Amino acid sequence: MNIVSFFSISTQLTRLIFLSVIASSTLPAKAMQNGLSPLEEPQNKNPYRGNRTAENIGYRLYKAHCALCHGENAVAQGKAPDLRFLPTAEEGDAFYFKSVHEGKNSSNSKISMPAFADKLTQEEIWAIRTWLETIPNGDE
């Protein structure tokens, strides 16, 4: 490799790195990348209730982050609480969000739930809640 081609490759790499840094700083929020409308302020009730996009995203996120302990389709197998029986609608929103965001120590469960504040955005937490609300609880 001659010196001219070395500097040519080096210049191209420098430009590529520079453009990558610029592009990453202007990417939309993680929520927008997932297809959810970003939330400006913390929410105390589910802003995505009934939103089909949020349901689909919530299903994928549930499978990735929750199913191991809470069971496939939210039907627990004794490790953790069965999420089909969460309080519904706005009455259960604050409890749900706090439990997922901050984690939960439970005397009724065999394990404690870790906090997901550093793993999931509030948009993603609400998307999972939106999907959970579509699961029949067995009484229906």
Tab-separated table of N, CA and C in Angstrom:
chain	number	residue	atom	x	y	z
A	1	MET	N	0.858	-1.172	0.000
A	1	MET	CA	0.000	0.000	0.000
A	1	MET	C	0.901	1.230	0.000
A	2	ASN	N	0.634	2.115	-0.907
A	2	ASN	CA	1.446	3.337	-0.947
A	2	ASN	C	0.850	4.385	-0.003
A	3	ILE	N	1.626	5.420	0.213
A	3	ILE	CA	1.257	6.454	1.180
A	3	ILE	C	-0.007	7.207	0.766
A	4	VAL	N	-0.235	7.391	-0.519
A	4	VAL	CA	-1.420	8.104	-1.010
A	4	VAL	C	-2.685	7.306	-0.703
A	5	SER	N	-2.654	6.003	-0.980
A	5	SER	CA	-3.850	5.202	-0.710
A	5	SER	C	-4.095	5.070	0.793
A	6	PHE	N	-3.023	5.037	1.611
A	6	PHE	CA	-3.179	4.996	3.062
A	6	PHE	C	-3.945	6.224	3.555
A	7	PHE	N	-3.540	7.422	3.101
A	7	PHE	CA	-4.217	8.647	3.537
A	7	PHE	C	-5.638	8.724	2.984
A	8	SER	N	-5.853	8.170	1.813
A	8	SER	CA	-7.184	8.164	1.237
A	8	SER	C	-8.123	7.295	2.083
A	9	ILE	N	-7.660	6.114	2.476
A	9	ILE	CA	-8.459	5.235	3.325
A	9	ILE	C	-8.652	5.861	4.697
A	10	SER	N	-7.594	6.438	5.241
A	10	SER	CA	-7.665	7.071	6.549
A	10	SER	C	-8.675	8.221	6.541
A	11	THR	N	-8.679	9.017	5.506
A	11	THR	CA	-9.617	10.131	5.387
A	11	THR	C	-11.045	9.611	5.290
A	12	GLN	N	-11.250	8.557	4.526
A	12	GLN	CA	-12.591	7.982	4.387
A	12	GLN	C	-13.095	7.432	5.726
A	13	LEU	N	-12.220	6.765	6.460
A	13	LEU	CA	-12.606	6.242	7.768
A	13	LEU	C	-12.945	7.375	8.742
A	14	THR	N	-12.149	8.426	8.717
A	14	THR	CA	-12.402	9.577	9.580
A	14	THR	C	-13.760	10.183	9.263
A	15	ARG	N	-14.073	10.341	7.982
A	15	ARG	CA	-15.373	10.885	7.577
A	15	ARG	C	-16.510	9.972	8.037
A	16	LEU	N	-16.325	8.669	7.869
A	16	LEU	CA	-17.349	7.715	8.261
A	16	LEU	C	-17.607	7.783	9.770
A	17	ILE	N	-16.556	7.821	10.560
A	17	ILE	CA	-16.700	7.918	12.009
A	17	ILE	C	-17.387	9.224	12.376
A	18	PHE	N	-16.971	10.325	11.778
A	18	PHE	CA	-17.580	11.630	12.050
A	18	PHE	C	-19.070	11.604	11.729
A	19	LEU	N	-19.421	11.079	10.565
A	19	LEU	CA	-20.834	11.024	10.182
A	19	LEU	C	-21.630	10.106	11.099
A	20	SER	N	-21.021	9.022	11.554
A	20	SER	CA	-21.705	8.115	12.480
A	20	SER	C	-22.007	8.811	13.796
A	21	VAL	N	-21.049	9.576	14.302
A	21	VAL	CA	-21.250	10.304	15.558
A	21	VAL	C	-22.351	11.341	15.388
A	22	ILE	N	-22.324	12.070	14.303
A	22	ILE	CA	-23.357	13.078	14.043
A	22	ILE	C	-24.720	12.417	13.923
A	23	ALA	N	-24.804	11.327	13.186
A	23	ALA	CA	-26.082	10.643	12.991
A	23	ALA	C	-26.620	10.098	14.304
A	24	SER	N	-25.764	9.527	15.129
A	24	SER	CA	-26.242	8.953	16.387
A	24	SER	C	-26.736	10.027	17.341
A	25	SER	N	-26.206	11.209	17.270
A	25	SER	CA	-26.660	12.263	18.174
A	25	SER	C	-27.986	12.868	17.723
A	26	THR	N	-28.404	12.593	16.500
A	26	THR	CA	-29.666	13.141	16.016
A	26	THR	C	-30.734	12.068	15.828
A	27	LEU	N	-30.435	10.825	16.236
A	27	LEU	CA	-31.434	9.774	16.109
A	27	LEU	C	-32.622	10.084	17.004
A	28	PRO	N	-33.805	9.660	16.601
A	28	PRO	CA	-34.962	9.865	17.459
A	28	PRO	C	-34.823	9.057	18.748
A	29	ALA	N	-35.624	9.400	19.715
A	29	ALA	CA	-35.604	8.688	20.993
A	29	ALA	C	-35.851	7.210	20.777
A	30	LYS	N	-35.402	6.388	21.725
A	30	LYS	CA	-35.579	4.939	21.638
A	30	LYS	C	-37.045	4.585	21.416
A	31	ALA	N	-37.926	5.320	22.067
A	31	ALA	CA	-39.353	5.057	21.903
A	31	ALA	C	-39.778	5.232	20.459
A	32	MET	N	-39.316	6.296	19.826
A	32	MET	CA	-39.687	6.552	18.451
A	32	MET	C	-39.145	5.448	17.549
A	33	GLN	N	-37.949	4.959	17.847
A	33	GLN	CA	-37.377	3.869	17.070
A	33	GLN	C	-38.230	2.618	17.201
A	34	ASN	N	-38.855	2.423	18.349
A	34	ASN	CA	-39.727	1.272	18.556
A	34	ASN	C	-41.113	1.478	17.944
A	35	GLY	N	-41.413	2.670	17.494
A	35	GLY	CA	-42.718	2.953	16.917
A	35	GLY	C	-43.703	3.562	17.904
A	36	LEU	N	-43.244	3.906	19.089
A	36	LEU	CA	-44.113	4.528	20.085
A	36	LEU	C	-43.897	6.034	20.092
A	37	SER	N	-44.945	6.757	20.405
A	37	SER	CA	-44.799	8.198	20.562
A	37	SER	C	-44.017	8.451	21.841
A	38	PRO	N	-42.942	9.245	21.768
A	38	PRO	CA	-42.175	9.508	22.984
A	38	PRO	C	-42.994	10.310	23.991
A	39	LEU	N	-42.751	10.036	25.257
A	39	LEU	CA	-43.449	10.734	26.337
A	39	LEU	C	-42.514	11.770	26.932
A	40	GLU	N	-42.960	12.994	26.976
A	40	GLU	CA	-42.131	14.089	27.479
A	40	GLU	C	-42.004	14.048	28.990
A	41	GLU	N	-43.091	13.750	29.672
A	41	GLU	CA	-43.139	13.769	31.135
A	41	GLU	C	-43.421	12.363	31.658
A	42	PRO	N	-43.003	12.070	32.887
A	42	PRO	CA	-43.379	10.790	33.490
A	42	PRO	C	-44.903	10.677	33.576
A	43	GLN	N	-45.416	9.507	33.322
A	43	GLN	CA	-46.864	9.285	33.304
A	43	GLN	C	-47.282	8.442	34.502
A	44	ASN	N	-48.445	8.754	35.083
A	44	ASN	CA	-48.953	7.931	36.170
A	44	ASN	C	-50.123	7.061	35.734
A	45	LYS	N	-50.491	7.176	34.461
A	45	LYS	CA	-51.475	6.257	33.878
A	45	LYS	C	-51.020	5.909	32.471
A	46	ASN	N	-51.474	4.784	31.991
A	46	ASN	CA	-51.017	4.250	30.719
A	46	ASN	C	-51.482	5.116	29.542
A	47	PRO	N	-50.558	5.779	28.869
A	47	PRO	CA	-50.934	6.636	27.753
A	47	PRO	C	-51.187	5.869	26.452
A	48	TYR	N	-50.867	4.582	26.435
A	48	TYR	CA	-51.001	3.783	25.212
A	48	TYR	C	-52.175	2.810	25.253
A	49	ARG	N	-52.999	2.881	26.274
A	49	ARG	CA	-54.106	1.939	26.416
A	49	ARG	C	-54.923	1.879	25.126
A	50	GLY	N	-55.088	0.655	24.598
A	50	GLY	CA	-55.862	0.464	23.372
A	50	GLY	C	-55.089	0.699	22.087
A	51	ASN	N	-53.837	1.066	22.173
A	51	ASN	CA	-53.003	1.355	20.991
A	51	ASN	C	-52.426	0.049	20.456
A	52	ARG	N	-52.809	-0.330	19.234
A	52	ARG	CA	-52.379	-1.618	18.656
A	52	ARG	C	-50.865	-1.688	18.462
A	53	THR	N	-50.242	-0.592	18.078
A	53	THR	CA	-48.789	-0.578	17.923
A	53	THR	C	-48.135	-0.874	19.265
A	54	ALA	N	-48.610	-0.240	20.320
A	54	ALA	CA	-48.065	-0.472	21.662
A	54	ALA	C	-48.299	-1.913	22.100
A	55	GLU	N	-49.459	-2.474	21.771
A	55	GLU	CA	-49.732	-3.877	22.108
A	55	GLU	C	-48.705	-4.800	21.464
A	56	ASN	N	-48.439	-4.599	20.190
A	56	ASN	CA	-47.478	-5.445	19.477
A	56	ASN	C	-46.068	-5.294	20.043
A	57	ILE	N	-45.676	-4.070	20.322
A	57	ILE	CA	-44.357	-3.821	20.910
A	57	ILE	C	-44.306	-4.414	22.317
A	58	GLY	N	-45.369	-4.225	23.075
A	58	GLY	CA	-45.441	-4.767	24.424
A	58	GLY	C	-45.319	-6.279	24.458
A	59	TYR	N	-45.929	-6.940	23.491
A	59	TYR	CA	-45.833	-8.405	23.403
A	59	TYR	C	-44.382	-8.838	23.211
A	60	ARG	N	-43.684	-8.203	22.281
A	60	ARG	CA	-42.269	-8.553	22.032
A	60	ARG	C	-41.408	-8.256	23.260
A	61	LEU	N	-41.649	-7.115	23.897
A	61	LEU	CA	-40.879	-6.762	25.088
A	61	LEU	C	-41.175	-7.711	26.244
A	62	TYR	N	-42.437	-8.099	26.392
A	62	TYR	CA	-42.802	-9.051	27.440
A	62	TYR	C	-42.037	-10.358	27.243
A	63	LYS	N	-42.031	-10.860	26.036
A	63	LYS	CA	-41.320	-12.118	25.748
A	63	LYS	C	-39.839	-12.001	26.098
A	64	ALA	N	-39.251	-10.858	25.817
A	64	ALA	CA	-37.816	-10.662	26.040
A	64	ALA	C	-37.466	-10.412	27.505
A	65	HIS	N	-38.345	-9.749	28.259
A	65	HIS	CA	-37.974	-9.299	29.604
A	65	HIS	C	-38.787	-9.907	30.748
A	66	CYS	N	-39.955	-10.449	30.464
A	66	CYS	CA	-40.856	-10.839	31.546
A	66	CYS	C	-41.241	-12.317	31.563
A	67	ALA	N	-41.306	-12.935	30.389
A	67	ALA	CA	-41.860	-14.287	30.272
A	67	ALA	C	-41.105	-15.336	31.073
A	68	LEU	N	-39.814	-15.176	31.235
A	68	LEU	CA	-39.035	-16.168	31.968
A	68	LEU	C	-39.594	-16.390	33.374
A	69	CYS	N	-39.947	-15.316	34.047
A	69	CYS	CA	-40.476	-15.438	35.413
A	69	CYS	C	-42.002	-15.466	35.463
A	70	HIS	N	-42.652	-14.645	34.649
A	70	HIS	CA	-44.106	-14.503	34.729
A	70	HIS	C	-44.853	-15.427	33.785
A	71	GLY	N	-44.136	-16.226	33.012
A	71	GLY	CA	-44.762	-17.230	32.170
A	71	GLY	C	-45.155	-16.736	30.795
A	72	GLU	N	-45.191	-17.691	29.889
A	72	GLU	CA	-45.634	-17.436	28.522
A	72	GLU	C	-47.065	-16.915	28.572
A	73	ASN	N	-47.341	-15.869	27.881
A	73	ASN	CA	-48.674	-15.255	27.848
A	73	ASN	C	-49.186	-14.848	29.231
A	74	ALA	N	-48.256	-14.509	30.124
A	74	ALA	CA	-48.545	-13.986	31.467
A	74	ALA	C	-49.176	-15.009	32.398
A	75	VAL	N	-49.138	-16.292	32.044
A	75	VAL	CA	-49.658	-17.353	32.892
A	75	VAL	C	-48.492	-17.894	33.712
A	76	ALA	N	-48.396	-17.451	34.951
A	76	ALA	CA	-47.257	-17.813	35.798
A	76	ALA	C	-47.299	-19.295	36.146
A	77	GLN	N	-46.118	-19.834	36.336
A	77	GLN	CA	-45.981	-21.245	36.703
A	77	GLN	C	-45.437	-21.384	38.121
A	78	GLY	N	-45.714	-20.423	38.977
A	78	GLY	CA	-45.313	-20.514	40.363
A	78	GLY	C	-44.071	-19.727	40.737
A	79	LYS	N	-43.285	-19.268	39.750
A	79	LYS	CA	-42.080	-18.487	40.066
A	79	LYS	C	-42.420	-17.089	40.543
A	80	ALA	N	-43.342	-16.459	39.870
A	80	ALA	CA	-43.685	-15.059	40.123
A	80	ALA	C	-45.194	-14.898	39.943
A	81	PRO	N	-45.749	-13.766	40.350
A	81	PRO	CA	-47.195	-13.575	40.221
A	81	PRO	C	-47.703	-13.704	38.784
A	82	ASP	N	-48.914	-14.204	38.678
A	82	ASP	CA	-49.613	-14.337	37.409
A	82	ASP	C	-50.140	-12.953	37.032
A	83	LEU	N	-49.637	-12.408	35.935
A	83	LEU	CA	-49.956	-11.028	35.570
A	83	LEU	C	-51.332	-10.857	34.937
A	84	ARG	N	-52.034	-11.940	34.699
A	84	ARG	CA	-53.399	-11.822	34.167
A	84	ARG	C	-54.336	-11.205	35.202
A	85	PHE	N	-53.941	-11.240	36.462
A	85	PHE	CA	-54.817	-10.775	37.531
A	85	PHE	C	-54.397	-9.438	38.118
A	86	LEU	N	-53.603	-8.683	37.386
A	86	LEU	CA	-53.249	-7.328	37.817
A	86	LEU	C	-54.502	-6.463	37.852
A	87	PRO	N	-54.541	-5.495	38.759
A	87	PRO	CA	-55.661	-4.538	38.704
A	87	PRO	C	-55.688	-3.887	37.313
A	88	THR	N	-56.866	-3.758	36.770
A	88	THR	CA	-56.995	-3.263	35.401
A	88	THR	C	-57.201	-1.757	35.355
A	89	ALA	N	-57.069	-1.251	34.158
A	89	ALA	CA	-57.296	0.164	33.850
A	89	ALA	C	-56.465	1.061	34.760
A	90	GLU	N	-56.924	2.275	34.947
A	90	GLU	CA	-56.141	3.273	35.673
A	90	GLU	C	-55.892	2.899	37.128
A	91	GLU	N	-56.783	2.095	37.721
A	91	GLU	CA	-56.601	1.749	39.134
A	91	GLU	C	-55.312	0.971	39.386
A	92	GLY	N	-54.820	0.231	38.392
A	92	GLY	CA	-53.605	-0.544	38.579
A	92	GLY	C	-52.364	0.048	37.944
A	93	ASP	N	-52.505	1.150	37.218
A	93	ASP	CA	-51.373	1.709	36.468
A	93	ASP	C	-50.193	2.103	37.359
A	94	ALA	N	-50.448	2.855	38.415
A	94	ALA	CA	-49.359	3.343	39.264
A	94	ALA	C	-48.629	2.178	39.938
A	95	PHE	N	-49.386	1.195	40.439
A	95	PHE	CA	-48.790	0.013	41.068
A	95	PHE	C	-47.914	-0.737	40.068
A	96	TYR	N	-48.452	-0.960	38.880
A	96	TYR	CA	-47.712	-1.678	37.841
A	96	TYR	C	-46.415	-0.948	37.484
A	97	PHE	N	-46.521	0.336	37.182
A	97	PHE	CA	-45.342	1.083	36.747
A	97	PHE	C	-44.263	1.086	37.827
A	98	LYS	N	-44.662	1.355	39.058
A	98	LYS	CA	-43.687	1.386	40.147
A	98	LYS	C	-43.031	0.016	40.341
A	99	SER	N	-43.811	-1.044	40.254
A	99	SER	CA	-43.265	-2.395	40.426
A	99	SER	C	-42.229	-2.723	39.365
A	100	VAL	N	-42.501	-2.387	38.118
A	100	VAL	CA	-41.574	-2.684	37.027
A	100	VAL	C	-40.364	-1.754	37.085
A	101	HIS	N	-40.611	-0.484	37.266
A	101	HIS	CA	-39.544	0.510	37.247
A	101	HIS	C	-38.574	0.336	38.412
A	102	GLU	N	-39.114	0.156	39.614
A	102	GLU	CA	-38.287	0.115	40.824
A	102	GLU	C	-37.989	-1.287	41.334
A	103	GLY	N	-38.713	-2.290	40.809
A	103	GLY	CA	-38.565	-3.649	41.313
A	103	GLY	C	-39.509	-3.876	42.479
A	104	LYS	N	-39.573	-5.109	42.921
A	104	LYS	CA	-40.536	-5.429	43.979
A	104	LYS	C	-40.025	-6.594	44.815
A	105	ASN	N	-40.010	-6.399	46.110
A	105	ASN	CA	-39.748	-7.485	47.042
A	105	ASN	C	-41.101	-7.977	47.517
A	106	SER	N	-41.322	-9.264	47.399
A	106	SER	CA	-42.626	-9.792	47.750
A	106	SER	C	-42.481	-10.965	48.694
A	107	SER	N	-43.272	-10.961	49.753
A	107	SER	CA	-43.262	-12.089	50.679
A	107	SER	C	-44.086	-13.249	50.120
A	108	ASN	N	-44.966	-12.966	49.142
A	108	ASN	CA	-45.812	-14.001	48.558
A	108	ASN	C	-45.129	-14.772	47.441
A	109	SER	N	-44.040	-14.255	46.939
A	109	SER	CA	-43.393	-14.843	45.775
A	109	SER	C	-42.093	-15.518	46.179
A	110	LYS	N	-41.674	-16.473	45.378
A	110	LYS	CA	-40.432	-17.189	45.648
A	110	LYS	C	-39.200	-16.366	45.292
A	111	ILE	N	-39.370	-15.370	44.444
A	111	ILE	CA	-38.252	-14.518	44.040
A	111	ILE	C	-38.681	-13.054	44.072
A	112	SER	N	-37.716	-12.173	44.121
A	112	SER	CA	-37.996	-10.745	44.051
A	112	SER	C	-37.830	-10.285	42.614
A	113	MET	N	-38.582	-9.271	42.248
A	113	MET	CA	-38.498	-8.747	40.890
A	113	MET	C	-37.455	-7.642	40.843
A	114	PRO	N	-36.516	-7.739	39.906
A	114	PRO	CA	-35.515	-6.675	39.795
A	114	PRO	C	-36.125	-5.410	39.199
A	115	ALA	N	-35.469	-4.303	39.424
A	115	ALA	CA	-35.887	-3.031	38.815
A	115	ALA	C	-35.504	-3.044	37.340
A	116	PHE	N	-36.364	-2.492	36.516
A	116	PHE	CA	-36.103	-2.409	35.082
A	116	PHE	C	-35.868	-0.974	34.619
A	117	ALA	N	-35.663	-0.056	35.557
A	117	ALA	CA	-35.468	1.353	35.212
A	117	ALA	C	-34.300	1.560	34.262
A	118	ASP	N	-33.268	0.740	34.384
A	118	ASP	CA	-32.104	0.903	33.513
A	118	ASP	C	-32.171	0.035	32.262
A	119	LYS	N	-33.241	-0.749	32.119
A	119	LYS	CA	-33.373	-1.638	30.961
A	119	LYS	C	-34.504	-1.238	30.018
A	120	LEU	N	-35.553	-0.659	30.582
A	120	LEU	CA	-36.737	-0.308	29.800
A	120	LEU	C	-37.091	1.167	29.988
A	121	THR	N	-37.458	1.812	28.905
A	121	THR	CA	-37.945	3.190	28.996
A	121	THR	C	-39.375	3.170	29.537
A	122	GLN	N	-39.874	4.325	29.951
A	122	GLN	CA	-41.262	4.363	30.406
A	122	GLN	C	-42.209	3.989	29.270
A	123	GLU	N	-41.850	4.356	28.045
A	123	GLU	CA	-42.680	3.990	26.900
A	123	GLU	C	-42.773	2.474	26.771
A	124	GLU	N	-41.658	1.800	26.961
A	124	GLU	CA	-41.637	0.339	26.844
A	124	GLU	C	-42.395	-0.317	27.999
A	125	ILE	N	-42.257	0.221	29.203
A	125	ILE	CA	-42.999	-0.307	30.353
A	125	ILE	C	-44.504	-0.187	30.106
A	126	TRP	N	-44.936	0.964	29.598
A	126	TRP	CA	-46.360	1.153	29.305
A	126	TRP	C	-46.814	0.273	28.136
A	127	ALA	N	-45.948	0.027	27.183
A	127	ALA	CA	-46.316	-0.858	26.066
A	127	ALA	C	-46.566	-2.278	26.583
A	128	ILE	N	-45.727	-2.743	27.503
A	128	ILE	CA	-45.953	-4.072	28.087
A	128	ILE	C	-47.293	-4.088	28.824
A	129	ARG	N	-47.578	-3.050	29.577
A	129	ARG	CA	-48.873	-2.953	30.285
A	129	ARG	C	-50.021	-2.994	29.281
A	130	THR	N	-49.862	-2.300	28.177
A	130	THR	CA	-50.908	-2.279	27.155
A	130	THR	C	-51.166	-3.686	26.638
A	131	TRP	N	-50.109	-4.444	26.382
A	131	TRP	CA	-50.293	-5.829	25.931
A	131	TRP	C	-50.922	-6.683	27.032
A	132	LEU	N	-50.454	-6.546	28.275
A	132	LEU	CA	-50.990	-7.343	29.370
A	132	LEU	C	-52.498	-7.143	29.519
A	133	GLU	N	-52.977	-5.951	29.239
A	133	GLU	CA	-54.401	-5.676	29.377
A	133	GLU	C	-55.247	-6.380	28.314
A	134	THR	N	-54.588	-6.950	27.309
A	134	THR	CA	-55.335	-7.686	26.275
A	134	THR	C	-55.456	-9.167	26.605
A	135	ILE	N	-54.772	-9.620	27.657
A	135	ILE	CA	-54.771	-11.040	28.016
A	135	ILE	C	-56.005	-11.360	28.869
A	136	PRO	N	-56.805	-12.347	28.451
A	136	PRO	CA	-57.949	-12.745	29.296
A	136	PRO	C	-57.442	-13.334	30.618
A	137	ASN	N	-58.146	-13.094	31.699
A	137	ASN	CA	-57.681	-13.572	33.005
A	137	ASN	C	-58.185	-14.960	33.367
A	138	GLY	N	-58.881	-15.614	32.466
A	138	GLY	CA	-59.357	-16.956	32.752
A	138	GLY	C	-60.780	-16.979	33.279
A	139	ASP	N	-61.254	-15.852	33.780
A	139	ASP	CA	-62.633	-15.766	34.269
A	139	ASP	C	-63.613	-15.458	33.146
A	140	GLU	N	-63.067	-15.103	31.990
A	140	GLU	CA	-63.928	-14.650	30.886
A	140	GLU	C	-64.284	-15.785	29.968
